[in-house]
Coordinates of C-alpha atoms (C1' of nucleotides) in Angstrom, one line a residue:
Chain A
X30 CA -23.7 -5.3 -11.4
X31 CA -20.2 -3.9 -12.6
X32 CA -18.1 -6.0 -11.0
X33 CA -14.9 -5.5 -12.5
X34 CA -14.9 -1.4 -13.0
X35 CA -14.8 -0.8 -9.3
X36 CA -11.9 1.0 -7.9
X37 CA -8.9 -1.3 -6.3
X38 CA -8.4 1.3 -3.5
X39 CA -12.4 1.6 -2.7
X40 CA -12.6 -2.1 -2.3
X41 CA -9.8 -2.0 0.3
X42 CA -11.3 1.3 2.2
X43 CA -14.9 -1.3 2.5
X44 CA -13.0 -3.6 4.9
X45 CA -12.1 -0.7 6.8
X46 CA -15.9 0.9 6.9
X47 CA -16.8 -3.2 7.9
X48 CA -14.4 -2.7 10.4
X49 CA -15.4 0.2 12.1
X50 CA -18.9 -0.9 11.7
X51 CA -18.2 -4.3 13.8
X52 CA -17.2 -1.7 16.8
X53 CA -20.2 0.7 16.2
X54 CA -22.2 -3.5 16.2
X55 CA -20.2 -4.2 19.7
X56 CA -20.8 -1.1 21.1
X57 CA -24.7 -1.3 19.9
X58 CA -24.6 1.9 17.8
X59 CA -28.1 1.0 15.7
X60 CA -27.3 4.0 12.8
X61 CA -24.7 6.1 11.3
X62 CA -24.1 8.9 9.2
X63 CA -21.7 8.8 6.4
X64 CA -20.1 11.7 8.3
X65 CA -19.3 9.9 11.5
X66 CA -18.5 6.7 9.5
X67 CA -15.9 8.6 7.7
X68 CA -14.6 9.7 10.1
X69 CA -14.1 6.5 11.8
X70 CA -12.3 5.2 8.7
X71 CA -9.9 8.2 8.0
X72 CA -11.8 9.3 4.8
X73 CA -13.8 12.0 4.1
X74 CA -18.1 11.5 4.0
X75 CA -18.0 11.8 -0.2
X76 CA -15.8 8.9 -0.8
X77 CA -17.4 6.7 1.8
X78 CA -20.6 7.1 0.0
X79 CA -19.0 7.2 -3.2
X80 CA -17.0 3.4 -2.6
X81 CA -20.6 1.9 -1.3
X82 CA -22.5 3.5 -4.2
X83 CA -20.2 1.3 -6.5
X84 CA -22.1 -1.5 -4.5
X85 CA -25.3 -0.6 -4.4
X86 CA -27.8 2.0 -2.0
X87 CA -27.7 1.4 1.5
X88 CA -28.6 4.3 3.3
X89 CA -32.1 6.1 4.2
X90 CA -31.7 9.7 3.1
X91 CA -32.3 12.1 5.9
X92 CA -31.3 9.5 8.3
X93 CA -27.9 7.5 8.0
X94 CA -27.1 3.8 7.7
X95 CA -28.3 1.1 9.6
X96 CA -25.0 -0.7 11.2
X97 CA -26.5 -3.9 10.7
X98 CA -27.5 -3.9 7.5
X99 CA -24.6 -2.0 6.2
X100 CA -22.0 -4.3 7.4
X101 CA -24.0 -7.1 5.9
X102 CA -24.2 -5.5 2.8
X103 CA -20.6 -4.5 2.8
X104 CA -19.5 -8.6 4.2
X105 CA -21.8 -10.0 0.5
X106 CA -20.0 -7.0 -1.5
X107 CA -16.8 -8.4 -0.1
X108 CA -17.8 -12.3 -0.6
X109 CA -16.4 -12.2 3.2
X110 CA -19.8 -14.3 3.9
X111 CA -18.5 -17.4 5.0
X112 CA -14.5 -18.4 6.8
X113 CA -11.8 -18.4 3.8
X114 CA -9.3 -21.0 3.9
X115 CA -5.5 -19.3 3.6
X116 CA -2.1 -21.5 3.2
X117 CA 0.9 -20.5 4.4
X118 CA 4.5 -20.8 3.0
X119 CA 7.8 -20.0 5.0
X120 CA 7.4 -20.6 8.4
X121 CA 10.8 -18.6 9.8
X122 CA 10.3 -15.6 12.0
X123 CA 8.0 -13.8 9.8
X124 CA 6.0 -17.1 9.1
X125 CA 5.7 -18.4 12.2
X126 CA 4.4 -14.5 13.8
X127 CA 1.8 -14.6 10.8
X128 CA 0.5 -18.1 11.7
X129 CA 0.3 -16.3 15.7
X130 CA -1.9 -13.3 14.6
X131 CA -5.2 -13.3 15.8
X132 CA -5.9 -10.8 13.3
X133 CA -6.6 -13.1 10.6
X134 CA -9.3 -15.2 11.9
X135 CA -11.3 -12.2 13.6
X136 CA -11.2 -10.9 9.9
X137 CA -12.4 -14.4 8.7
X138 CA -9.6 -16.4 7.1
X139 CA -8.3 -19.7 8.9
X140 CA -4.4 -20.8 8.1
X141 CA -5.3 -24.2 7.5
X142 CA -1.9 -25.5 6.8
X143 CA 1.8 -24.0 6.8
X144 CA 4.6 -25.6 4.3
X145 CA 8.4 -25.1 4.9
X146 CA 11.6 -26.6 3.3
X147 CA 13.2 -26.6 6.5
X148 CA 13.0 -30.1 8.0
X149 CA 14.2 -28.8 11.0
X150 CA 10.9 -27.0 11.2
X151 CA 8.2 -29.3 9.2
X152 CA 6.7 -31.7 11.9
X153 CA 6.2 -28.9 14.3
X154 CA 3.1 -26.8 15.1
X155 CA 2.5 -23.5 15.5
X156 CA -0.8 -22.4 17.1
X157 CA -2.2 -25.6 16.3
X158 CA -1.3 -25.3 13.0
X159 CA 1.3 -28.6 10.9
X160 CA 4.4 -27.1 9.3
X161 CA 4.5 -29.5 6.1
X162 CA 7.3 -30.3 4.1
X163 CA 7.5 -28.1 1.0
X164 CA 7.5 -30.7 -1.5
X165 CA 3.4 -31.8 -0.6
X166 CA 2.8 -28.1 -1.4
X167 CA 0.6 -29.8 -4.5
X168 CA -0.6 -32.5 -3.4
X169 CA -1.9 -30.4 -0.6
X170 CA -3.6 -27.7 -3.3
X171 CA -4.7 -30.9 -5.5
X172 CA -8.2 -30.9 -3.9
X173 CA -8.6 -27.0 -4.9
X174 CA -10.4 -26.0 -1.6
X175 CA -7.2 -23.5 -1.2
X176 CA -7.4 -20.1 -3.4
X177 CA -5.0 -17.8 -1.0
X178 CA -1.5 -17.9 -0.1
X179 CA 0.7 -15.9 2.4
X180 CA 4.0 -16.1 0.9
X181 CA 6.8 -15.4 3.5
X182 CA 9.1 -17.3 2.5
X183 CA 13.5 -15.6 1.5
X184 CA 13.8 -13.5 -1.7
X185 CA 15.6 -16.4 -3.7
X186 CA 12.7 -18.4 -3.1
X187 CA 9.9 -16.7 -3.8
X188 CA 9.6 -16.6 -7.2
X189 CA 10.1 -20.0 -7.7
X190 CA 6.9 -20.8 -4.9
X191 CA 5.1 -18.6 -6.4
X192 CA 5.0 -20.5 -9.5
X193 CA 4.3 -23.5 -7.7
X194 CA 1.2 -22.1 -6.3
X195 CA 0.0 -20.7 -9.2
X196 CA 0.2 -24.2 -10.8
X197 CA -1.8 -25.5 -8.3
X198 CA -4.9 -23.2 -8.9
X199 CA -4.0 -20.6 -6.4
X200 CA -5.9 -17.5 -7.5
X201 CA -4.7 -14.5 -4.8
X202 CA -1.0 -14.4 -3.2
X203 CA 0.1 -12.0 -0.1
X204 CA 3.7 -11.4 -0.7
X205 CA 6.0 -10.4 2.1
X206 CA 9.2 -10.9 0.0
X207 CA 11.5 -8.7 -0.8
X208 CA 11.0 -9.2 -5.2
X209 CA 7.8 -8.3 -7.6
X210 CA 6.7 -11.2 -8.2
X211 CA 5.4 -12.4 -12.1
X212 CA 2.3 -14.1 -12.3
X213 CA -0.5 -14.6 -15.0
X214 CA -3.0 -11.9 -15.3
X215 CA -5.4 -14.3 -13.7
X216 CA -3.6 -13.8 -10.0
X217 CA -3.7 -11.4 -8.0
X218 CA -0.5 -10.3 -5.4
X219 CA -0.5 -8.0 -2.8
X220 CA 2.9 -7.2 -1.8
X221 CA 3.9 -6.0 1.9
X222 CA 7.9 -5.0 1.4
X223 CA 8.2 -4.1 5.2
X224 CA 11.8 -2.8 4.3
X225 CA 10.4 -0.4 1.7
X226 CA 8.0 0.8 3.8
X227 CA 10.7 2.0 6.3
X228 CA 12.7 3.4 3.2
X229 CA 9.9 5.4 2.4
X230 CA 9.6 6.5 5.8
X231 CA 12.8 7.6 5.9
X232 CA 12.7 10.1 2.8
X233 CA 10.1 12.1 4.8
X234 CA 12.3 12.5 8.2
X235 CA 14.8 15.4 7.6
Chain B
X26 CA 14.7 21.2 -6.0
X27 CA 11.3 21.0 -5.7
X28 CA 10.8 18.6 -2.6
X29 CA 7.4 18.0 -1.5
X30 CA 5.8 18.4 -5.4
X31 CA 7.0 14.3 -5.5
X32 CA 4.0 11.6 -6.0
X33 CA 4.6 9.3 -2.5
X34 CA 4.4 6.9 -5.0
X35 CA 7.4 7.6 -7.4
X36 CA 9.6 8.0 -3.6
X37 CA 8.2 4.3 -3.1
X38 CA 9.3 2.9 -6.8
X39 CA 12.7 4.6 -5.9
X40 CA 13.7 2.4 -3.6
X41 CA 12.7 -0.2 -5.5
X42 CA 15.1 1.0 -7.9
X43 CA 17.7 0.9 -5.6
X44 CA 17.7 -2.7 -4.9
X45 CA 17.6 -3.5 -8.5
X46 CA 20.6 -1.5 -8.8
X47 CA 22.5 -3.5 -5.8
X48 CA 21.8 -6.5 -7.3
X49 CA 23.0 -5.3 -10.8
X50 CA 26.1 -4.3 -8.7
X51 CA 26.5 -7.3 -7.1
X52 CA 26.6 -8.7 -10.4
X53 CA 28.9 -6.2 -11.8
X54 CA 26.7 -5.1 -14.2
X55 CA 27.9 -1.4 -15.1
X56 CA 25.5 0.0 -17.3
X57 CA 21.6 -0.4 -17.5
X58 CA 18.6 1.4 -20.0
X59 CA 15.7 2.2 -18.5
X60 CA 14.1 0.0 -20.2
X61 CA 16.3 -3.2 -18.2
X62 CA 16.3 -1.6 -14.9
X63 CA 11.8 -0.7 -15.3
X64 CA 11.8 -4.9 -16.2
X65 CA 13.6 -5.7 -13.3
X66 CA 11.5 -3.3 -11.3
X67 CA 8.1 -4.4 -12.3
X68 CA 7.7 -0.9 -13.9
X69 CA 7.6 0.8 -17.6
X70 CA 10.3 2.5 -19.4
X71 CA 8.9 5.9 -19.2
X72 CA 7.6 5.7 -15.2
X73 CA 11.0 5.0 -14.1
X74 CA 12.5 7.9 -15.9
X75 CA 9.8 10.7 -15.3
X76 CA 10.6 9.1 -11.1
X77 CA 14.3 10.2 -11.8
X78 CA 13.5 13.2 -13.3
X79 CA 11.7 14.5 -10.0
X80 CA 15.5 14.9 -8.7
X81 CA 17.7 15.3 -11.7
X82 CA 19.4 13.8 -14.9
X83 CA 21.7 10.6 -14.6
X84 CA 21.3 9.2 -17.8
X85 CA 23.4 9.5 -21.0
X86 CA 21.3 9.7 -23.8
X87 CA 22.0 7.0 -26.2
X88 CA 23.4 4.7 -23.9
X89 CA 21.9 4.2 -20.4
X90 CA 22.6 4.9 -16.5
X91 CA 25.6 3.7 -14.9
X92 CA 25.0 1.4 -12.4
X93 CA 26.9 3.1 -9.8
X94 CA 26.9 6.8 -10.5
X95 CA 22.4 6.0 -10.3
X96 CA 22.7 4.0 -7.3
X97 CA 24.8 6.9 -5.3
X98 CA 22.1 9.3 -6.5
X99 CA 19.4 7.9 -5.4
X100 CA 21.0 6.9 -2.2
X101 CA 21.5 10.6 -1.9
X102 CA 17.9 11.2 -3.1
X103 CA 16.1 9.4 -0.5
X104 CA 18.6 10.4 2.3
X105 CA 19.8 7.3 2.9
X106 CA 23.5 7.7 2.9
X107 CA 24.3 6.4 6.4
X108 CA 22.4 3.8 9.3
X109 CA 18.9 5.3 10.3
X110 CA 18.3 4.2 13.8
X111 CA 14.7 3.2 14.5
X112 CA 12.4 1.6 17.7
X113 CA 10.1 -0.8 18.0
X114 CA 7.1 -1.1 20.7
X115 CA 5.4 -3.9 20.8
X116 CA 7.6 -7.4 21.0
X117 CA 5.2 -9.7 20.7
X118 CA 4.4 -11.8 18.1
X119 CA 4.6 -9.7 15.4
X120 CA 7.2 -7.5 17.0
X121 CA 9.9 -10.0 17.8
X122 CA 9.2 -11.5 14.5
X123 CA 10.5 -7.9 13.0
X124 CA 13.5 -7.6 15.5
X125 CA 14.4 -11.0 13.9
X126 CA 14.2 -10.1 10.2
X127 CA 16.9 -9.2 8.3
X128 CA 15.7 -7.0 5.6
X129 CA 16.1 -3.9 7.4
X130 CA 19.2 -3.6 8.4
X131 CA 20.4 -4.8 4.9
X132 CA 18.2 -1.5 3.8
X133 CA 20.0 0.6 6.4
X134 CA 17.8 0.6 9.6
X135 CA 18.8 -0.6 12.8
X136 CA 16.2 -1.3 15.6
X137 CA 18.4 0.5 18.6
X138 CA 15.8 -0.9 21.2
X139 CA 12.3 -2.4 22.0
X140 CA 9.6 -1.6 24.4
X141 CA 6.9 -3.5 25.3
X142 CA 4.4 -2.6 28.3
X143 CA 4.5 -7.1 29.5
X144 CA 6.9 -7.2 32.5
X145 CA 7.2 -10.7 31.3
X146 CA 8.7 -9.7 28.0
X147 CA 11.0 -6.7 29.9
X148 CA 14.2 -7.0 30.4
X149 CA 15.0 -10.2 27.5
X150 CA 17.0 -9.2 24.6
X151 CA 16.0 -10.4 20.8
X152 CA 18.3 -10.9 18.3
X153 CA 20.4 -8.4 20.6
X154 CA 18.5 -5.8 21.0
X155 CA 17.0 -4.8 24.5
X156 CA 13.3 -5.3 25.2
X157 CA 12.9 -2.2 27.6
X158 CA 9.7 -1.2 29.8
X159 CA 7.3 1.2 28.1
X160 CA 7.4 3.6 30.8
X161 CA 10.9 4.3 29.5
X162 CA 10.1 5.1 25.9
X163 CA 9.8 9.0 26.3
X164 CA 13.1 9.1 28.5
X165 CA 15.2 7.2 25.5
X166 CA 13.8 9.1 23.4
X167 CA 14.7 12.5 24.8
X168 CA 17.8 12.3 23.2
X169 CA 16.1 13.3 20.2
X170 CA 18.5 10.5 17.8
X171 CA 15.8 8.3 17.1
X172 CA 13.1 9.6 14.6
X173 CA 11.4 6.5 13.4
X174 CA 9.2 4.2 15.1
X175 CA 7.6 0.9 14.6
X176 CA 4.1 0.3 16.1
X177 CA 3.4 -3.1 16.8
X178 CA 1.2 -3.0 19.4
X179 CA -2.3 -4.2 20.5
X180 CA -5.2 -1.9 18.6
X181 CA -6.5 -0.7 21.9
X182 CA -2.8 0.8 22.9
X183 CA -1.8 2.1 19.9
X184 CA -3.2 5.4 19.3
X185 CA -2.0 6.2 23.2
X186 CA 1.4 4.6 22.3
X187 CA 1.6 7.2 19.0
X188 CA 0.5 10.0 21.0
X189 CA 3.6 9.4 22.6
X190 CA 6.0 8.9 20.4
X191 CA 4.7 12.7 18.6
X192 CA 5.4 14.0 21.7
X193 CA 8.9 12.8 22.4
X194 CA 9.0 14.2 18.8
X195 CA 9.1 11.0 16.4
X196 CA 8.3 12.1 13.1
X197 CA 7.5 9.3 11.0
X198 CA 6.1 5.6 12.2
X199 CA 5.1 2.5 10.2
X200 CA 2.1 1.5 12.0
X201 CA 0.9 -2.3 12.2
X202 CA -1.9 -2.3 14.1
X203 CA -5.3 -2.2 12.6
X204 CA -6.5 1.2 13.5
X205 CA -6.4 4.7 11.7
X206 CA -3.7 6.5 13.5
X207 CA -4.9 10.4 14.3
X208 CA -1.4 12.8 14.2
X209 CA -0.7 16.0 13.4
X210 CA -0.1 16.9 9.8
X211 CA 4.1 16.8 10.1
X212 CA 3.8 12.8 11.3
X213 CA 4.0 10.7 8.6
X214 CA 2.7 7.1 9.1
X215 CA 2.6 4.2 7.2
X216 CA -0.4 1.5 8.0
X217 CA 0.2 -2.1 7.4
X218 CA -2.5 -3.6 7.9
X219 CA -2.3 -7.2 7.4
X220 CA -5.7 -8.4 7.6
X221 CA -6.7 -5.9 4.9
X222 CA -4.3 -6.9 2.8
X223 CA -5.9 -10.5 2.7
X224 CA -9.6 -9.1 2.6
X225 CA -8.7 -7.3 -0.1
X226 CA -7.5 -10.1 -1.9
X227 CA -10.2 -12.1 -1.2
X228 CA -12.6 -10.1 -3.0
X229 CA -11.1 -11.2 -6.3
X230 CA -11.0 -14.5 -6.1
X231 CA -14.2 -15.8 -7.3
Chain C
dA11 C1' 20.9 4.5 -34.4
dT12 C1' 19.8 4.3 -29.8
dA13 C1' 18.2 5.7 -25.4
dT14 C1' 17.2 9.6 -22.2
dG15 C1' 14.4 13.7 -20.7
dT16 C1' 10.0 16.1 -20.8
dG17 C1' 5.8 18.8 -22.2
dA18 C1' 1.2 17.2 -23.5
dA19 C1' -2.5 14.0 -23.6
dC20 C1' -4.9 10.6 -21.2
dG21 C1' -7.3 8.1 -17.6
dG22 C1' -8.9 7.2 -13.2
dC23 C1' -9.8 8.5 -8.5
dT24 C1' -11.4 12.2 -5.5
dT25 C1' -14.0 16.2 -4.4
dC26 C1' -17.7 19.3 -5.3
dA27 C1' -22.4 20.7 -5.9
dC28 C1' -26.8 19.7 -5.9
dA29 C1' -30.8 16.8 -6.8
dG30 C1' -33.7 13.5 -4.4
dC31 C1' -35.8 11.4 -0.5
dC32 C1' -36.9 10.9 4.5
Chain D
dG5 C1' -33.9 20.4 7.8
dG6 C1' -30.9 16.7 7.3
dC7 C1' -28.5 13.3 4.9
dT8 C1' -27.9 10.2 1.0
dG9 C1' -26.9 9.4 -4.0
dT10 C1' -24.7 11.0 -8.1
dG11 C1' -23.4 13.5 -12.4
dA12 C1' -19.8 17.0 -13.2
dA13 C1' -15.6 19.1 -12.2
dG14 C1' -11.1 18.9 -10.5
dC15 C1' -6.8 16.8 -9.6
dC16 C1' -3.0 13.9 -9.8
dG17 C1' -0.3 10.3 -11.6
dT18 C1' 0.7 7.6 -15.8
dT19 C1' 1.5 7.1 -20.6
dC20 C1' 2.5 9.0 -25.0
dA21 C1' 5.2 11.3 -28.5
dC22 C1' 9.0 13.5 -29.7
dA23 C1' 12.8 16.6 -29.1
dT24 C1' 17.5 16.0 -27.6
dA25 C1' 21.9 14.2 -26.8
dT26 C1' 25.7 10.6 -27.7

DNA sequence: ATATGTGAACGGCTTCACAGCC
DNA sequence: GGCTGTGAAGCCGTTCACATAT
């Protein structure tokens, strides 16, 4: 199994085909082309059955897929088998609307924990979820059960957090501030700069 | 000036630039290589000049890019030279967490008003701004002055809720729910989708 | 000497065309 | 006949190498 050699970008479209798949599950659809599949997603039929073919074969020719299996096939090729456990650090506006989402958990991650350097705000819950002080950030990671952060914390800060959590044996950071962060090669960031995704907006409206 | 010939991606690593340069100014840094400014940006030497060469030559060979004189181009490049105005629908969690963040208007937006379709929420104000009915968006926006949106809503309302936007003529929304948004070919949409964003990260930690 | 600007080479993702199987 | 799986072709963005300017 190449495991390394697959495309970033196709990795991220399989959540989307698991999505869509889940709805086709609610809505008891037993089978699917590629065509209508693709469709569902946004993509066109050749790259859906490009991105699974990095995977493996799922799909009876002359037939389609069956939903079920697919979108177990898709969860393994994801390692999305079992609840991931996801920290969070900066619980301000942004922090605090993150810890809210529902979106998460129906995706399968749990925010076990939020940290803050706020003491006006560490004490407090959000959704059920203890706002910790900052400063038991590694204690907290010590036991290594933790591999994700959501990192929402100001621009000045970041960095510096980051580097914390990378200490501590976190392997995958989601970074909503504003500055690219530098990590070992080891780590991975995704970066959501909602700002620069308005500015990039912007240069397309005339 | 060849205009739409320019990667999406290069417009994107633009405004990166930008804020580099800001904080260069703020430091009263006047000159920077490309070589300083690509660091800063996460970038290498030779990206971030063939970006700037997409809209012209700022550089003096031998020595570098004033700080300034790149800043006001690029400004001028992505057509942000004064305050774009910009909606939001949706002030729930997610959306009142984005009324309350900063970043944008230090970038140049300003959210001129909310809508949400939850009497409860109608009628409040965040951070200032007016949460309105829903059944008013297409009257505010008849003016035709705002012509970027921000899609915070439910999955299930958010293709109606673009739909209407098109058609009171928005051209360009950043969309946060977690569904492919169908719009004609002149609509351009950027999809943050949160819970991707930690799927995908999920898939490389091990 | 130093750093930009840019045509050419490179590499990787997407699309095509069709072989293979139901 | 219909649809998947896949090597080959095409395309686009990145990187290189170097000409050019100070």
């Amino acid at each position: 199994m190449p495991d390394l050699e697959i495309p970033r970008k196709a990795v991220y479209r399989l959540s989307l085909y698991q999505r869509c798949l889940q709805r086709l599950q609610e809505n008891e659809v037993e089978t699917v082309s590629s065509q209508a599949l693709a469709k569902a997603a946004g993509v066109k039929p050749t790259q859906l059955r490009k991105d699974l073919a990095y995977f493996g074969q799922f799909g009876k020719r002359g037939l389609g897929y069956d939903v079920g299996v697919l979108a177990g096939s898709i969860s393994e090729a994801l390692g999305r088998t079992r609840l991931q456990p996801v920290i969070l650090i900066g619980a301000g506006n942004l922090g605090s609307a993150l810890l809210r989402y529902q979106g998460f958990r129906k995706e399968g991650f749990e925010i076990v924990a939020a940290f803050d350097a706020d003491p006006m705000l560490v004490g407090r819950a959000v959704q059920g979820v203890p706002v910790r002080a900052e400063e038991d950030l590694a204690d907290f990671l010590a036991g290594g059960a933790v591999k994700m952060a959501i990192l929402a914390v100001p621009a000045e800060a970041a960095q510096r957090v980051a580097n914390e959590l990378v200490g501590s044996g976190v392997q995958a950071i989601l970074n909503f501030s504003p500055i690219v962060l530098e990590v070992p090669g080891e780590v991975v960031v995704n970066h959501v700069d909602l700002a620069l995704e308005l500015e990039n907006l912007s240069y397309f409206v005339r």
